[in-house]
Amino acid sequence: MEILEIQNLTKIYKDGTTALRDISFNVKKGEFAIIIGSSGAGKSTILRSINRLVQPTSGSILFQNKEITTSSKGELRKIRREMGMIFQGFHLIKRVSVLKNVLHGRLGYMNSFKGAIGAFSKEDEEAAWSLLERVGLTDQAYKRAGELSGGQQQRVAIARALAQKPALILADEPIASLDPTTSETIMNYLYQICHEDGITCIVNLHQVEVAKRYATRILGVQQGTIIFDGSATELSDSEIQHIYQKKLVV
Ligand SMILES: Nc1ncnc2c1ncn2[C@@H]1O[C@H](COP(=O)(O)OP(=O)(O)O)[C@@H](O)[C@H]1O
Ligand SMILES: [Mg+2]
């Protein structure tokens, strides 16, 4: 079953930069898809179009059969809470506790008053604790998020995304600022949890070796176009070279 259907997506930024040129691809429920490509290829623009942090110039994005590109603010709020986001820079509230950061994943489900005063339900608190347990951080729950190491902060960000009970997780270069060992830990958590919970995941990466290890499917982007779509075993060295090669300007 398709969870995401992207058709003829084009994004031209206000300054005239064409970031995506007429791209189309579908993602099936339960896939762990990894988008690779060099810096500036358009990876972030794809993820940001999916949760509409970026407004596409043209094309269609169906998420669970709902059109995202034209949805109203109210619809968008509902759509966004089903999409967990994970960023390179973690995007935690550093002065607030680890537990509170995880609970913030529930804000999309609360009215703004309850959200503002932090009136989380008993179930939400219990769920947050069990998520912290899954990412091995129960002993850090009352620390300020900013005191944790980068790898630990990214585990908090994973727990926060999961607190949303998302159908889809979008991770934009989640390991770009981490060392190789920590990167592996993060990828293991992300892969394992998505697999266990049946959450579909799309991850932007530029480490090809990591992509090959985890991806159920790899999409190769170059200058706003998808030039590879297949399995890790289908991704040959010459395909990799092709993806990372800068096009000559003629
Ligand atoms: N807000 C923006 N305004 C103008 N150009 C942008 C903006 N964001 C990204 N771009 C440009 O769009 C292209 C794709 O960027 P991006 O999606 O960030 O690529 P990647 O994530 O693969 O590095 C690049 O040429 C980048 O400079
Ligand atoms: Mg990017």
mmCIF file of C-alpha atoms and ligand atoms in Angstrom:
data_model
loop_
_atom_site.group_PDB
_atom_site.id
_atom_site.type_symbol
_atom_site.label_atom_id
_atom_site.label_comp_id
_atom_site.label_asym_id
_atom_site.label_seq_id
_atom_site.Cartn_x
_atom_site.Cartn_y
_atom_site.Cartn_z
ATOM 1 C CA MET A 1 0.000 0.000 0.000
ATOM 2 C CA GLU A 2 1.321 3.446 -0.923
ATOM 3 C CA ILE A 3 1.629 5.913 1.945
ATOM 4 C CA LEU A 4 3.081 8.674 -0.209
ATOM 5 C CA GLU A 5 2.583 9.453 -3.898
ATOM 6 C CA ILE A 6 4.594 12.292 -5.347
ATOM 7 C CA GLN A 7 3.822 13.355 -8.885
ATOM 8 C CA ASN A 8 5.572 15.915 -11.082
ATOM 9 C CA LEU A 9 6.877 17.866 -8.120
ATOM 10 C CA THR A 10 8.717 21.048 -9.040
ATOM 11 C CA LYS A 11 10.116 23.654 -6.685
ATOM 12 C CA ILE A 12 11.491 26.954 -7.854
ATOM 13 C CA TYR A 13 12.550 29.216 -4.966
ATOM 14 C CA LYS A 14 11.772 32.946 -4.999
ATOM 15 C CA ASP A 15 15.282 33.811 -6.150
ATOM 16 C CA GLY A 16 14.794 31.660 -9.243
ATOM 17 C CA THR A 17 16.708 28.561 -8.075
ATOM 18 C CA THR A 18 15.129 25.399 -9.446
ATOM 19 C CA ALA A 19 15.585 22.907 -6.604
ATOM 20 C CA LEU A 20 13.314 20.121 -7.905
ATOM 21 C CA ARG A 21 12.532 19.395 -11.544
ATOM 22 C CA ASP A 22 9.404 17.389 -12.131
ATOM 23 C CA ILE A 23 10.131 14.515 -9.757
ATOM 24 C CA SER A 24 7.792 11.576 -9.203
ATOM 25 C CA PHE A 25 8.053 8.637 -6.812
ATOM 26 C CA ASN A 26 5.874 6.595 -4.472
ATOM 27 C CA VAL A 27 6.709 5.228 -1.050
ATOM 28 C CA LYS A 28 5.061 2.105 0.317
ATOM 29 C CA LYS A 29 4.038 1.668 3.928
ATOM 30 C CA GLY A 30 6.900 0.243 5.998
ATOM 31 C CA GLU A 31 9.698 1.250 3.635
ATOM 32 C CA PHE A 32 12.960 2.631 4.997
ATOM 33 C CA ALA A 33 13.859 4.815 2.040
ATOM 34 C CA ILE A 34 17.119 6.725 1.925
ATOM 35 C CA ILE A 35 17.682 9.705 -0.349
ATOM 36 C CA ILE A 36 21.304 10.277 -1.307
ATOM 37 C CA GLY A 37 22.924 13.009 -3.362
ATOM 38 C CA SER A 38 25.532 15.718 -3.014
ATOM 39 C CA SER A 39 24.992 18.987 -1.221
ATOM 40 C CA GLY A 40 22.498 21.184 -3.068
ATOM 41 C CA ALA A 41 20.964 18.250 -4.979
ATOM 42 C CA GLY A 42 17.506 18.914 -3.530
ATOM 43 C CA LYS A 43 17.225 16.338 -0.710
ATOM 44 C CA SER A 44 16.023 18.766 1.958
ATOM 45 C CA THR A 45 13.612 20.404 -0.462
ATOM 46 C CA ILE A 46 11.979 17.006 -1.048
ATOM 47 C CA LEU A 47 11.474 16.363 2.685
ATOM 48 C CA ARG A 48 10.332 19.928 3.340
ATOM 49 C CA SER A 49 7.816 19.738 0.522
ATOM 50 C CA ILE A 50 6.398 16.563 2.049
ATOM 51 C CA ASN A 51 5.564 18.283 5.335
ATOM 52 C CA ARG A 52 5.038 21.604 3.547
ATOM 53 C CA LEU A 53 7.697 23.608 5.260
ATOM 54 C CA VAL A 54 8.264 24.424 1.605
ATOM 55 C CA GLN A 55 5.356 25.234 -0.701
ATOM 56 C CA PRO A 56 5.851 23.331 -3.977
ATOM 57 C CA THR A 57 5.663 25.358 -7.186
ATOM 58 C CA SER A 58 3.724 22.624 -8.971
ATOM 59 C CA GLY A 59 2.932 18.957 -8.726
ATOM 60 C CA SER A 60 1.024 16.764 -6.335
ATOM 61 C CA ILE A 61 1.852 15.048 -3.038
ATOM 62 C CA LEU A 62 -0.617 12.521 -1.684
ATOM 63 C CA PHE A 63 0.000 11.433 1.902
ATOM 64 C CA GLN A 64 -2.335 8.616 2.928
ATOM 65 C CA ASN A 65 -4.442 9.585 -0.095
ATOM 66 C CA LYS A 66 -4.775 13.227 0.991
ATOM 67 C CA GLU A 67 -3.423 16.049 -1.145
ATOM 68 C CA ILE A 68 -0.890 18.026 0.866
ATOM 69 C CA THR A 69 0.031 20.799 -1.538
ATOM 70 C CA THR A 70 -3.389 22.473 -1.311
ATOM 71 C CA SER A 71 -4.514 21.492 2.192
ATOM 72 C CA SER A 72 -5.881 24.132 4.573
ATOM 73 C CA LYS A 73 -4.132 25.159 7.792
ATOM 74 C CA GLY A 74 -6.410 22.917 9.828
ATOM 75 C CA GLU A 75 -5.830 19.920 7.597
ATOM 76 C CA LEU A 76 -2.117 20.628 7.587
ATOM 77 C CA ARG A 77 -1.995 20.497 11.394
ATOM 78 C CA LYS A 78 -3.545 17.018 11.298
ATOM 79 C CA ILE A 79 -1.245 15.882 8.506
ATOM 80 C CA ARG A 80 1.879 17.226 10.219
ATOM 81 C CA ARG A 81 1.269 15.446 13.484
ATOM 82 C CA GLU A 82 1.431 12.176 11.583
ATOM 83 C CA MET A 83 4.861 13.101 10.246
ATOM 84 C CA GLY A 84 7.727 13.077 12.718
ATOM 85 C CA MET A 85 10.703 15.242 11.748
ATOM 86 C CA ILE A 86 14.314 14.610 12.722
ATOM 87 C CA PHE A 87 16.987 17.168 11.864
ATOM 88 C CA GLN A 88 20.754 17.324 11.682
ATOM 89 C CA GLY A 89 20.833 19.897 14.478
ATOM 90 C CA PHE A 90 18.366 17.968 16.731
ATOM 91 C CA HIS A 91 16.101 21.032 17.224
ATOM 92 C CA LEU A 92 15.463 20.350 20.914
ATOM 93 C CA ILE A 93 14.608 22.992 23.471
ATOM 94 C CA LYS A 94 17.953 22.919 25.220
ATOM 95 C CA ARG A 95 17.011 24.554 28.532
ATOM 96 C CA VAL A 96 14.070 22.200 29.039
ATOM 97 C CA SER A 97 14.248 18.647 30.408
ATOM 98 C CA VAL A 98 14.683 15.615 28.193
ATOM 99 C CA LEU A 99 11.271 14.311 29.335
ATOM 100 C CA LYS A 100 9.532 17.608 28.451
ATOM 101 C CA ASN A 101 11.182 17.587 25.025
ATOM 102 C CA VAL A 102 9.708 14.146 24.377
ATOM 103 C CA LEU A 103 6.309 15.297 25.640
ATOM 104 C CA HIS A 104 6.436 18.157 23.142
ATOM 105 C CA GLY A 105 5.789 15.492 20.508
ATOM 106 C CA ARG A 106 2.222 15.428 21.874
ATOM 107 C CA LEU A 107 1.545 19.156 21.360
ATOM 108 C CA GLY A 108 -0.080 18.621 17.971
ATOM 109 C CA TYR A 109 -2.792 16.611 19.721
ATOM 110 C CA MET A 110 -3.567 19.146 22.454
ATOM 111 C CA ASN A 111 -5.489 22.404 22.398
ATOM 112 C CA SER A 112 -3.220 25.425 22.573
ATOM 113 C CA PHE A 113 -4.154 26.269 26.183
ATOM 114 C CA LYS A 114 -3.290 22.841 27.540
ATOM 115 C CA GLY A 115 -0.171 22.869 25.405
ATOM 116 C CA ALA A 116 0.915 26.281 26.695
ATOM 117 C CA ILE A 117 0.625 25.303 30.351
ATOM 118 C CA GLY A 118 2.160 21.885 29.703
ATOM 119 C CA ALA A 119 -0.869 19.940 30.956
ATOM 120 C CA PHE A 120 0.088 16.569 29.528
ATOM 121 C CA SER A 121 -2.129 13.599 30.279
ATOM 122 C CA LYS A 122 -1.106 10.623 32.392
ATOM 123 C CA GLU A 123 -1.044 8.454 29.233
ATOM 124 C CA ASP A 124 1.225 10.938 27.462
ATOM 125 C CA GLU A 125 3.632 10.919 30.413
ATOM 126 C CA GLU A 126 3.667 7.140 30.521
ATOM 127 C CA ALA A 127 4.214 6.956 26.771
ATOM 128 C CA ALA A 128 7.094 9.448 27.031
ATOM 129 C CA TRP A 129 8.788 7.330 29.712
ATOM 130 C CA SER A 130 8.441 4.186 27.662
ATOM 131 C CA LEU A 131 9.893 5.950 24.624
ATOM 132 C CA LEU A 132 12.842 7.128 26.709
ATOM 133 C CA GLU A 133 13.330 3.538 27.735
ATOM 134 C CA ARG A 134 13.357 2.448 24.093
ATOM 135 C CA VAL A 135 16.122 4.906 23.265
ATOM 136 C CA GLY A 136 18.020 4.056 26.470
ATOM 137 C CA LEU A 137 17.673 7.442 28.157
ATOM 138 C CA THR A 138 15.460 6.977 31.230
ATOM 139 C CA ASP A 139 18.380 7.926 33.484
ATOM 140 C CA GLN A 140 18.706 11.265 31.648
ATOM 141 C CA ALA A 141 15.011 12.233 31.807
ATOM 142 C CA TYR A 142 15.347 15.185 34.187
ATOM 143 C CA LYS A 143 18.516 16.650 32.705
ATOM 144 C CA ARG A 144 18.293 19.696 30.494
ATOM 145 C CA ALA A 145 18.439 18.538 26.888
ATOM 146 C CA GLY A 146 21.343 20.893 26.187
ATOM 147 C CA GLU A 147 23.530 19.003 28.681
ATOM 148 C CA LEU A 148 23.408 15.783 26.660
ATOM 149 C CA SER A 149 25.904 14.655 24.017
ATOM 150 C CA GLY A 150 24.964 15.011 20.351
ATOM 151 C CA GLY A 151 24.101 11.338 20.001
ATOM 152 C CA GLN A 152 21.935 11.430 23.120
ATOM 153 C CA GLN A 153 20.170 14.575 21.874
ATOM 154 C CA GLN A 154 19.375 12.847 18.616
ATOM 155 C CA ARG A 155 17.914 9.923 20.590
ATOM 156 C CA VAL A 156 15.692 12.433 22.408
ATOM 157 C CA ALA A 157 14.653 13.824 19.024
ATOM 158 C CA ILE A 158 13.771 10.296 17.866
ATOM 159 C CA ALA A 159 11.683 9.738 21.012
ATOM 160 C CA ARG A 160 9.945 13.096 20.471
ATOM 161 C CA ALA A 161 9.124 12.195 16.867
ATOM 162 C CA LEU A 162 7.741 8.843 18.053
ATOM 163 C CA ALA A 163 5.623 10.559 20.718
ATOM 164 C CA GLN A 164 3.588 11.954 17.818
ATOM 165 C CA LYS A 165 2.654 8.369 16.922
ATOM 166 C CA PRO A 166 3.601 9.175 13.344
ATOM 167 C CA ALA A 167 2.819 7.155 10.261
ATOM 168 C CA LEU A 168 5.882 8.633 8.589
ATOM 169 C CA ILE A 169 9.240 9.859 9.861
ATOM 170 C CA LEU A 170 11.243 12.332 7.798
ATOM 171 C CA ALA A 171 14.884 12.551 8.852
ATOM 172 C CA ASP A 172 17.049 15.220 7.247
ATOM 173 C CA GLU A 173 20.723 14.223 7.574
ATOM 174 C CA PRO A 174 20.208 12.896 11.129
ATOM 175 C CA ILE A 175 23.835 11.812 11.514
ATOM 176 C CA ALA A 176 25.642 14.610 9.677
ATOM 177 C CA SER A 177 27.062 16.156 12.838
ATOM 178 C CA LEU A 178 27.884 12.887 14.643
ATOM 179 C CA ASP A 179 30.981 10.682 14.700
ATOM 180 C CA PRO A 180 30.843 7.291 12.902
ATOM 181 C CA THR A 181 30.193 5.175 16.028
ATOM 182 C CA THR A 182 27.437 7.447 17.286
ATOM 183 C CA SER A 183 26.020 7.603 13.769
ATOM 184 C CA GLU A 184 25.691 3.846 13.737
ATOM 185 C CA THR A 185 23.889 3.853 17.089
ATOM 186 C CA ILE A 186 21.428 6.465 15.822
ATOM 187 C CA MET A 187 20.773 4.622 12.557
ATOM 188 C CA ASN A 188 20.259 1.375 14.507
ATOM 189 C CA TYR A 189 17.680 2.970 16.798
ATOM 190 C CA LEU A 190 15.882 4.644 13.924
ATOM 191 C CA TYR A 191 15.815 1.551 11.743
ATOM 192 C CA GLN A 192 14.893 -0.827 14.556
ATOM 193 C CA ILE A 193 12.065 1.249 15.990
ATOM 194 C CA CYS A 194 10.534 2.077 12.599
ATOM 195 C CA HIS A 195 10.723 -1.598 11.689
ATOM 196 C CA GLU A 196 9.122 -2.768 14.962
ATOM 197 C CA ASP A 197 6.348 -0.176 14.881
ATOM 198 C CA GLY A 198 5.662 -0.336 11.133
ATOM 199 C CA ILE A 199 6.550 3.337 10.679
ATOM 200 C CA THR A 200 7.569 4.396 7.187
ATOM 201 C CA CYS A 201 10.802 6.360 7.156
ATOM 202 C CA ILE A 202 12.506 8.617 4.627
ATOM 203 C CA VAL A 203 16.050 9.613 5.495
ATOM 204 C CA ASN A 204 18.326 12.070 3.711
ATOM 205 C CA LEU A 205 21.961 11.083 3.929
ATOM 206 C CA HIS A 206 25.112 11.719 2.079
ATOM 207 C CA GLN A 207 27.043 8.742 3.411
ATOM 208 C CA VAL A 208 26.488 6.129 0.689
ATOM 209 C CA GLU A 209 27.863 3.243 2.770
ATOM 210 C CA VAL A 210 25.406 3.932 5.565
ATOM 211 C CA ALA A 211 22.580 4.220 3.054
ATOM 212 C CA LYS A 212 23.454 0.844 1.586
ATOM 213 C CA ARG A 213 23.455 -0.810 5.006
ATOM 214 C CA TYR A 214 20.000 0.294 6.109
ATOM 215 C CA ALA A 215 17.889 1.239 3.111
ATOM 216 C CA THR A 216 15.111 -0.977 1.862
ATOM 217 C CA ARG A 217 15.237 1.419 -1.057
ATOM 218 C CA ILE A 218 17.589 4.123 -2.252
ATOM 219 C CA LEU A 219 16.718 7.240 -4.244
ATOM 220 C CA GLY A 220 19.611 9.056 -5.874
ATOM 221 C CA VAL A 221 19.097 12.768 -6.509
ATOM 222 C CA GLN A 222 21.211 14.977 -8.714
ATOM 223 C CA GLN A 223 20.409 18.612 -9.468
ATOM 224 C CA GLY A 224 16.761 18.282 -8.606
ATOM 225 C CA THR A 225 16.160 15.075 -10.542
ATOM 226 C CA ILE A 226 15.857 11.486 -9.343
ATOM 227 C CA ILE A 227 18.409 9.564 -11.361
ATOM 228 C CA PHE A 228 18.414 6.330 -9.343
ATOM 229 C CA ASP A 229 15.581 4.442 -7.674
ATOM 230 C CA GLY A 230 16.312 0.903 -6.536
ATOM 231 C CA SER A 231 17.719 -1.419 -3.906
ATOM 232 C CA ALA A 232 21.127 -1.203 -2.253
ATOM 233 C CA THR A 233 22.385 -4.128 -4.333
ATOM 234 C CA GLU A 234 21.319 -2.410 -7.538
ATOM 235 C CA LEU A 235 23.332 0.680 -6.608
ATOM 236 C CA SER A 236 26.598 0.017 -8.432
ATOM 237 C CA ASP A 237 29.785 2.041 -8.168
ATOM 238 C CA SER A 238 29.115 3.647 -11.516
ATOM 239 C CA GLU A 239 25.607 4.647 -10.379
ATOM 240 C CA ILE A 240 27.156 6.214 -7.283
ATOM 241 C CA GLN A 241 29.641 8.110 -9.416
ATOM 242 C CA HIS A 242 26.818 9.289 -11.622
ATOM 243 C CA ILE A 243 24.807 10.561 -8.616
ATOM 244 C CA TYR A 244 27.737 12.496 -7.170
ATOM 245 C CA GLN A 245 29.066 13.796 -10.456
ATOM 246 C CA LYS A 246 28.486 17.454 -11.117
ATOM 247 C CA LYS A 247 26.845 17.999 -14.463
ATOM 248 C CA LEU A 248 28.976 19.916 -16.918
ATOM 249 C CA VAL A 249 27.475 23.204 -17.942
ATOM 250 C CA VAL A 250 27.245 23.190 -21.712
HETATM 251 N N1 LIG B 1 15.187 29.006 0.738
HETATM 252 C C1 LIG B 1 15.897 28.868 -0.389
HETATM 253 N N2 LIG B 1 15.960 29.880 -1.294
HETATM 254 C C2 LIG B 1 16.663 29.744 -2.442
HETATM 255 N N3 LIG B 1 17.326 28.624 -2.804
HETATM 256 C C3 LIG B 1 17.292 27.594 -1.946
HETATM 257 C C4 LIG B 1 16.581 27.652 -0.702
HETATM 258 N N4 LIG B 1 16.733 26.457 -0.064
HETATM 259 C C5 LIG B 1 17.499 25.701 -0.874
HETATM 260 N N5 LIG B 1 17.837 26.367 -1.999
HETATM 261 C C6 LIG B 1 18.621 25.865 -3.142
HETATM 262 O O1 LIG B 1 17.919 24.755 -3.681
HETATM 263 C C7 LIG B 1 18.837 23.742 -4.089
HETATM 264 C C8 LIG B 1 18.530 22.455 -3.338
HETATM 265 O O2 LIG B 1 18.788 22.664 -1.970
HETATM 266 P P1 LIG B 1 18.540 21.570 -0.846
HETATM 267 O O3 LIG B 1 17.197 21.001 -1.038
HETATM 268 O O4 LIG B 1 18.841 22.195 0.462
HETATM 269 O O5 LIG B 1 19.627 20.465 -1.221
HETATM 270 P P2 LIG B 1 20.325 19.338 -0.296
HETATM 271 O O6 LIG B 1 19.475 19.137 0.908
HETATM 272 O O7 LIG B 1 20.422 18.140 -1.175
HETATM 273 O O8 LIG B 1 21.680 19.861 0.050
HETATM 274 C C9 LIG B 1 20.223 24.298 -3.843
HETATM 275 O O9 LIG B 1 20.673 24.917 -5.027
HETATM 276 C C10 LIG B 1 19.984 25.334 -2.754
HETATM 277 O O10 LIG B 1 20.952 26.352 -2.807
HETATM 278 MG MG MG B 2 19.937 19.286 2.911
#
